[in-house]
XYZ file of C-alpha atoms in Angstrom:
495
model
C -48.343 -179.866 -9.567
C -46.669 -181.410 -12.616
C -43.055 -182.385 -11.924
C -40.346 -183.159 -14.466
C -36.918 -184.582 -13.732
C -34.578 -184.204 -16.678
C -31.269 -186.127 -16.833
C -30.760 -185.978 -13.045
C -27.494 -187.477 -11.770
C -26.068 -187.733 -8.268
C -22.959 -189.456 -6.939
C -21.309 -189.921 -3.558
C -17.599 -190.302 -4.185
C -17.187 -193.269 -6.499
C -20.769 -194.478 -5.897
C -23.107 -193.351 -8.688
C -26.504 -193.188 -6.943
C -28.525 -191.713 -9.849
C -27.537 -191.719 -13.504
C -29.315 -189.503 -16.062
C -32.830 -190.120 -14.753
C -35.718 -188.438 -16.570
C -39.284 -188.799 -15.254
C -42.590 -186.919 -15.316
C -45.150 -186.927 -12.498
C -48.594 -185.392 -13.090
C -50.973 -183.876 -10.562
C -53.872 -185.953 -9.280
C -52.008 -189.240 -9.612
C -50.144 -191.589 -7.300
C -46.764 -192.830 -8.517
C -44.679 -195.670 -7.177
C -40.888 -195.337 -7.205
C -39.816 -198.950 -6.963
C -36.449 -200.636 -6.623
C -34.315 -202.895 -4.507
C -32.342 -201.474 -1.582
C -29.529 -199.272 -2.888
C -31.223 -198.759 -6.263
C -31.146 -194.973 -5.811
C -34.837 -194.260 -5.245
C -34.442 -192.486 -1.875
C -31.516 -190.448 -3.255
C -33.651 -189.285 -6.169
C -36.539 -188.285 -3.917
C -34.259 -186.507 -1.420
C -32.925 -184.475 -4.333
C -36.485 -183.550 -5.289
C -37.286 -182.660 -1.644
C -34.243 -180.403 -1.204
C -32.195 -182.582 1.149
C -29.367 -182.683 -1.377
C -28.534 -181.170 -4.774
C -28.171 -183.058 -8.005
C -24.741 -183.022 -9.622
C -26.387 -182.382 -12.989
C -29.806 -182.217 -14.600
C -32.927 -180.086 -14.115
C -36.099 -180.125 -12.021
C -39.205 -178.410 -13.430
C -42.492 -177.590 -11.688
C -45.336 -176.907 -14.130
C -42.720 -176.227 -16.806
C -40.685 -173.815 -14.647
C -37.059 -174.669 -13.790
C -36.513 -174.649 -10.015
C -33.243 -174.632 -8.127
C -33.303 -174.929 -4.351
C -30.789 -176.076 -1.782
C -32.778 -176.926 1.368
C -35.949 -178.801 2.427
C -37.410 -175.464 3.577
C -36.934 -174.034 0.094
C -38.596 -177.142 -1.366
C -41.531 -176.646 1.030
C -41.918 -173.092 -0.237
C -42.159 -174.549 -3.745
C -44.851 -176.973 -2.532
C -42.854 -180.219 -2.120
C -42.764 -182.078 1.192
C -41.280 -185.432 2.133
C -42.271 -187.947 4.808
C -39.113 -189.778 5.815
C -39.094 -193.490 6.647
C -38.379 -192.419 10.240
C -40.467 -189.241 10.695
C -38.511 -186.124 11.617
C -40.152 -185.102 14.866
C -38.992 -184.106 18.341
C -39.868 -186.825 20.848
C -39.788 -184.431 23.817
C -42.455 -182.199 22.231
C -46.209 -182.707 22.355
C -48.142 -183.565 19.216
C -49.274 -179.933 18.921
C -45.732 -178.604 19.460
C -44.453 -180.769 16.612
C -47.382 -179.728 14.409
C -46.486 -176.027 14.667
C -42.717 -176.463 14.925
C -40.758 -174.480 12.338
C -42.490 -172.720 9.443
C -45.973 -172.756 10.988
C -44.717 -170.952 14.083
C -42.971 -168.408 11.846
C -46.340 -167.755 10.194
C -47.926 -167.116 13.575
C -50.073 -170.278 13.560
C -50.031 -171.222 17.245
C -52.270 -171.931 20.215
C -55.968 -172.646 19.743
C -55.893 -171.915 15.995
C -53.164 -174.508 15.473
C -54.983 -177.067 17.638
C -58.192 -176.509 15.644
C -56.336 -176.993 12.345
C -54.681 -180.171 13.665
C -58.061 -181.582 14.722
C -59.654 -180.627 11.389
C -57.020 -182.340 9.288
C -56.912 -185.372 11.582
C -60.695 -185.791 11.418
C -60.731 -185.534 7.635
C -58.390 -188.492 7.214
C -59.465 -190.536 10.224
C -56.189 -189.949 12.092
C -56.183 -190.354 15.870
C -53.992 -187.467 17.053
C -54.396 -185.924 20.496
C -52.744 -182.447 20.498
C -51.706 -182.806 24.149
C -50.136 -186.268 23.852
C -46.332 -186.522 24.091
C -44.996 -187.436 20.666
C -42.784 -190.094 22.275
C -45.949 -192.081 23.027
C -47.042 -192.243 19.391
C -46.478 -195.363 17.317
C -44.588 -195.120 14.020
C -47.955 -194.931 12.265
C -49.083 -192.084 14.512
C -45.857 -190.190 13.929
C -46.385 -190.547 10.175
C -49.903 -189.193 10.487
C -48.603 -186.216 12.464
C -45.983 -185.423 9.816
C -48.537 -185.714 6.999
C -50.964 -183.221 8.575
C -48.051 -180.889 9.328
C -46.963 -180.960 5.691
C -50.545 -180.388 4.539
C -50.848 -177.406 6.870
C -47.723 -176.008 5.208
C -49.508 -176.166 1.852
C -47.586 -178.868 0.014
C -48.892 -179.777 -3.432
C -46.575 -182.743 -3.946
C -46.093 -185.309 -1.179
C -43.224 -187.812 -1.161
C -43.416 -190.812 1.179
C -40.303 -192.925 1.769
C -41.168 -196.530 2.719
C -44.214 -195.385 4.752
C -45.628 -198.888 5.425
C -42.518 -200.171 7.181
C -43.295 -201.058 10.790
C -46.977 -200.043 10.815
C -50.038 -202.242 11.246
C -52.377 -203.354 8.467
C -55.081 -201.034 9.824
C -52.705 -198.062 9.899
C -51.621 -198.858 6.338
C -55.219 -198.872 5.132
C -55.868 -195.537 6.857
C -52.737 -194.122 5.225
C -53.683 -195.396 1.765
C -57.220 -193.993 2.077
C -55.743 -190.588 2.974
C -53.341 -190.638 0.015
C -56.167 -191.507 -2.374
C -58.166 -188.552 -1.053
C -55.232 -186.198 -1.523
C -54.693 -187.296 -5.126
C -58.281 -187.736 -6.288
C -59.983 -184.893 -4.380
C -57.201 -182.342 -3.879
C -55.270 -182.968 -7.094
C -51.980 -183.537 -5.292
C -49.028 -185.362 -6.782
C -48.195 -188.319 -4.530
C -44.911 -190.231 -4.831
C -44.593 -193.512 -2.942
C -41.010 -194.756 -2.533
C -41.130 -198.470 -1.829
C -39.637 -201.888 -2.369
C -42.965 -203.589 -1.538
C -44.694 -204.755 -4.676
C -48.015 -205.331 -2.929
C -48.152 -201.702 -1.735
C -47.386 -200.281 -5.160
C -49.913 -202.558 -6.869
C -52.615 -201.702 -4.314
C -52.195 -197.920 -4.394
C -50.435 -196.511 -7.435
C -51.521 -195.446 -10.917
C -48.059 -195.759 -12.415
C -44.655 -197.039 -11.339
C -41.063 -196.104 -12.164
C -38.451 -198.774 -11.467
C -34.811 -198.035 -10.632
C -31.965 -200.534 -10.632
C -28.357 -199.705 -9.683
C -29.020 -195.971 -10.013
C -30.629 -196.132 -13.453
C -34.228 -195.896 -14.593
C -35.002 -199.288 -16.131
C -38.644 -198.742 -16.990
C -42.059 -197.280 -16.213
C -45.392 -199.110 -16.229
C -49.019 -198.099 -15.960
C -50.825 -200.180 -13.375
C -52.214 -202.750 -13.011
C -49.234 -204.885 -14.008
C -48.190 -208.373 -13.000
C -45.963 -209.027 -10.007
C -43.570 -211.044 -12.192
C -43.208 -208.099 -14.559
C -42.221 -205.736 -11.742
C -39.879 -208.300 -10.158
C -38.097 -208.686 -13.486
C -37.672 -204.919 -13.717
C -36.384 -204.655 -10.136
C -33.921 -207.546 -10.170
C -33.445 -208.419 -13.837
C -34.848 -211.898 -13.190
C -37.661 -213.717 -11.431
C -37.028 -214.829 -7.860
C -37.537 -218.483 -7.008
C -39.890 -219.366 -4.175
C -38.227 -219.465 -0.766
C -38.167 -222.940 0.778
C -37.432 -223.304 4.474
C -35.642 -226.375 5.830
C -36.838 -227.056 9.366
C -34.637 -228.657 11.996
C -35.635 -231.667 14.111
C -35.553 -230.263 17.641
C -36.720 -233.385 19.481
C -34.810 -233.713 22.736
C -32.887 -230.435 22.400
C -32.466 -228.718 25.788
C -33.868 -225.203 26.292
C -31.457 -222.331 25.751
C -33.829 -219.547 26.816
C -36.355 -220.018 29.606
C -38.824 -217.293 30.543
C -40.845 -218.290 33.590
C -43.897 -216.337 34.817
C -42.264 -213.082 33.778
C -44.122 -209.772 34.102
C -43.059 -206.828 31.956
C -44.410 -203.335 32.404
C -44.089 -199.891 30.874
C -46.252 -196.807 31.361
C -48.458 -197.836 28.434
C -48.575 -201.632 28.591
C -48.035 -204.644 30.790
C -47.562 -208.342 30.016
C -48.159 -210.581 33.009
C -47.096 -214.164 33.771
C -45.339 -214.823 30.457
C -43.795 -218.287 30.132
C -41.885 -219.369 27.032
C -38.834 -221.460 26.154
C -36.541 -221.586 23.145
C -34.080 -224.315 22.180
C -30.836 -224.164 20.229
C -31.502 -224.338 16.514
C -35.076 -223.096 16.964
C -36.676 -219.954 15.545
C -39.456 -218.293 17.531
C -41.328 -215.473 15.823
C -43.219 -212.784 17.725
C -46.356 -211.419 16.071
C -48.928 -208.780 16.931
C -50.029 -205.255 16.219
C -47.487 -202.591 17.056
C -47.380 -201.932 20.781
C -48.975 -205.241 21.795
C -46.022 -206.338 23.928
C -43.657 -208.261 21.674
C -40.977 -205.561 21.917
C -41.067 -205.877 25.727
C -40.106 -209.554 25.559
C -37.303 -208.870 23.071
C -35.770 -206.185 25.249
C -36.127 -208.246 28.410
C -34.254 -211.102 26.704
C -31.447 -208.682 25.783
C -31.112 -207.094 29.221
C -32.651 -203.771 28.159
C -35.849 -204.104 30.224
C -35.891 -205.371 33.799
C -38.805 -207.760 34.541
C -41.065 -206.739 37.418
C -41.630 -210.384 38.285
C -40.681 -213.932 37.293
C -37.376 -215.440 36.183
C -35.300 -215.489 33.009
C -32.559 -218.071 32.269
C -29.940 -218.415 29.519
C -28.277 -221.844 29.419
C -29.734 -222.566 32.878
C -28.027 -219.483 34.338
C -30.460 -217.015 35.838
C -30.089 -213.543 34.349
C -33.256 -211.945 35.716
C -32.513 -208.238 36.037
C -28.992 -208.565 34.624
C -27.557 -205.748 32.509
C -27.229 -205.679 28.729
C -23.537 -206.366 29.217
C -24.395 -209.455 31.291
C -26.686 -210.826 28.591
C -24.059 -210.084 25.934
C -21.470 -212.022 27.958
C -23.921 -214.952 28.022
C -23.936 -215.021 24.209
C -27.007 -212.886 23.484
C -26.795 -210.615 20.415
C -29.450 -207.914 20.001
C -30.406 -205.875 16.928
C -33.028 -203.122 17.187
C -35.478 -202.130 14.460
C -34.177 -198.564 14.588
C -30.857 -199.029 12.811
C -29.624 -195.452 13.207
C -31.407 -194.841 16.519
C -30.046 -197.848 18.431
C -27.962 -200.118 16.237
C -25.538 -197.765 14.483
C -24.102 -194.297 15.142
C -24.956 -191.552 12.678
C -21.891 -189.509 11.727
C -19.434 -192.392 12.110
C -17.842 -194.177 9.168
C -17.915 -197.916 8.528
C -14.303 -198.200 9.714
C -15.144 -196.344 12.924
C -18.005 -198.761 13.589
C -15.644 -201.704 13.132
C -13.101 -200.053 15.453
C -15.771 -199.735 18.156
C -16.367 -203.483 18.006
C -12.697 -204.410 18.288
C -10.999 -205.289 21.584
C -10.315 -202.041 23.477
C -6.693 -200.827 23.368
C -5.053 -197.536 24.449
C -4.583 -196.635 20.784
C -6.995 -197.592 17.989
C -5.264 -199.834 15.412
C -6.667 -198.005 12.405
C -4.828 -200.084 9.811
C -6.333 -203.247 11.280
C -9.788 -201.640 11.530
C -9.574 -200.557 7.883
C -8.576 -204.086 6.822
C -11.450 -205.637 8.811
C -13.846 -203.140 7.247
C -12.719 -204.098 3.751
C -13.348 -207.745 4.629
C -16.828 -206.899 5.978
C -17.683 -204.943 2.817
C -16.594 -207.828 0.616
C -18.174 -210.637 2.646
C -21.515 -208.910 3.194
C -21.661 -207.199 -0.199
C -21.996 -203.697 1.267
C -22.245 -200.873 -1.253
C -19.954 -198.425 0.501
C -16.373 -197.670 1.474
C -14.535 -197.769 4.809
C -14.745 -193.959 4.957
C -18.477 -193.827 4.058
C -20.620 -192.365 6.832
C -23.215 -194.909 7.892
C -26.187 -192.610 7.170
C -25.090 -192.352 3.523
C -25.842 -196.047 3.018
C -29.250 -197.380 2.032
C -31.335 -199.238 4.607
C -30.366 -202.573 3.110
C -26.673 -201.783 3.274
C -27.012 -200.522 6.846
C -28.632 -203.855 7.727
C -25.773 -205.725 6.075
C -23.302 -203.724 8.156
C -25.276 -204.568 11.315
C -25.102 -208.254 10.388
C -21.362 -207.977 9.847
C -20.892 -206.382 13.268
C -22.781 -209.159 15.079
C -20.816 -212.010 16.684
C -20.199 -215.032 14.498
C -21.216 -217.622 17.106
C -23.937 -216.220 19.377
C -26.051 -218.424 21.615
C -29.211 -216.354 21.103
C -30.089 -213.817 18.408
C -32.707 -211.309 19.579
C -33.895 -209.382 16.534
C -36.459 -206.591 16.309
C -37.841 -206.555 12.746
C -34.564 -207.784 11.169
C -35.692 -207.054 7.589
C -37.396 -203.717 8.250
C -37.413 -201.633 5.078
C -35.639 -204.252 2.948
C -36.588 -205.494 -0.494
C -37.358 -209.180 -0.965
C -33.892 -210.111 -2.238
C -32.078 -208.282 0.599
C -34.467 -209.787 3.148
C -33.723 -213.272 1.873
C -29.989 -212.577 2.097
C -30.358 -211.490 5.728
C -32.285 -214.656 6.539
C -29.660 -216.844 4.885
C -27.104 -215.322 7.278
C -29.413 -215.886 10.246
C -30.136 -219.463 9.239
C -26.397 -220.133 8.967
C -26.009 -219.026 12.584
C -29.014 -221.140 13.552
C -27.444 -224.174 11.868
C -24.334 -223.526 13.966
C -26.394 -223.880 17.139
C -27.861 -220.448 17.808
C -31.497 -219.853 18.698
C -33.374 -217.008 16.993
C -36.033 -214.824 18.634
C -37.446 -212.194 16.278
C -40.425 -209.938 15.702
C -41.965 -208.913 12.403
C -45.129 -207.202 11.122
C -44.821 -209.340 7.943
C -46.993 -212.439 8.313
C -45.341 -214.208 5.363
C -41.931 -213.724 6.978
C -43.192 -215.122 10.288
C -44.710 -218.208 8.682
C -41.737 -218.824 6.381
C -38.966 -218.713 8.975
C -40.519 -219.530 12.362
C -40.862 -222.946 13.971
C -43.338 -221.467 16.426
C -45.059 -218.075 16.636
C -45.971 -216.305 19.858
C -48.818 -213.877 19.211
C -49.322 -210.796 21.391
C -52.619 -208.975 21.701
C -53.031 -206.151 24.243
C -50.635 -207.867 26.640
C -52.144 -211.330 26.184
C -50.307 -214.122 24.364
C -51.060 -217.290 22.432
C -48.714 -219.696 20.704
C -48.958 -221.330 17.273
C -46.856 -224.135 15.821
C -46.033 -223.500 12.171
C -47.081 -226.248 9.769
C -49.590 -227.315 7.165
C -50.884 -225.144 4.368
C -49.189 -221.713 4.286
C -52.449 -219.981 3.308
C -54.349 -221.630 6.158
C -51.516 -220.766 8.530
C -51.605 -217.128 7.437
C -55.362 -216.966 7.912
C -55.156 -218.457 11.407
C -52.276 -216.167 12.360
C -54.244 -213.143 11.176
C -57.178 -214.095 13.409
C -54.881 -214.532 16.404
C -53.301 -211.116 15.812
C -56.831 -209.730 15.920
C -57.309 -211.231 19.367
C -59.384 -214.298 18.396
C -57.637 -216.665 20.788
C -60.627 -218.959 21.317
C -59.178 -221.408 18.778
C -56.716 -222.472 21.470
C -59.401 -224.578 23.043
C -59.893 -226.634 19.875
């Protein structure tokens, strides 16, 4: 399918998300839609996928003007979109989600649907069990399920919004291999929305770059990283240098002693770790290896089945989230809209929720505090903007603004998930400022460069086992060693 966007514009109140954008996407090719957070790339693709209508401009498929108002209408035209957080029903099985909606309406159910699911999964090397509860799938598995569902619906153009966020390197390679098959063998038009230069350079044939809602250029690939960075940000970004703190003699803030953590799918036994004020401990490992269990135990969201946990020498083993919060622990989940923020509420309403409870909400004060948050954290939004209208980067800035100014311990699950390099650096500058004020930082990340750049030590999880690395020496050597540990090669510990 050949797609043309002609002078497409879209605004949300006073925020101009897309301004007169004209692009052409041809069948059989993979296109990158690149830009920093808030550049307008997701807005443009949601317009193409029927989630919203453009204020002006035209969309043409194979030269024919189309005008649809819903994602279902876009699907009928052959366009499907994989959201950054796949749109599935956690309570359903994999097969139920596969047939949910249009496939059921077509009468594709039961054994025929299961056979089609297995066929598509086998073709692309996806590991999808029709009977498995969808809630047990990783983010990568949920993406695979949504892709085969869209293919079963007959899409000819596939849009993927930040699909490599939060998935493992192996899952990313499987995804990229599948997308290449769809473009090269099936002649599909594939659009990859991303802020990750390495993904675009590895996969795409051509890239369109947006900045502040405008199209600033297109490039055939390969191109240089510096060239794309200049297009994204208008300048080259200097290398990030980390200043490490001398922690000699600092007392432990967090002490985890012989702790056992269990869920239905995984257990981590006898975990012992400590963290001092002013120290940054990174947690590494493939998704589902156990690092999220430690984070949630240290925030009071998961009760240990054994061992002890102390904050500032006060035992909090089994204490509630509220108890950990009272001890100075601040937690931020990877799922911004699932756990960190409340979809449907405005920025001012979020600020009001964080204020001291009173019989009547002081809206004037909440509005003033929201204006201060927007200014201080450079949020592209208004006090009356609903939180889901903001880009991922702006949502993360709001989360940072809602966190306490002087926490004892920051517990962060993928704090830069889905952020471009400039936004990620900004987030880390805020975190390092809190560290310099005496906070300790415990965070997880699938990004090895991020772990090596900001951690003092790295605790690696592999199938419930752990090993610790001290960060130092050559960054490339450190990355190589960390990669081997993530793969379970712990024998280096003996050397």
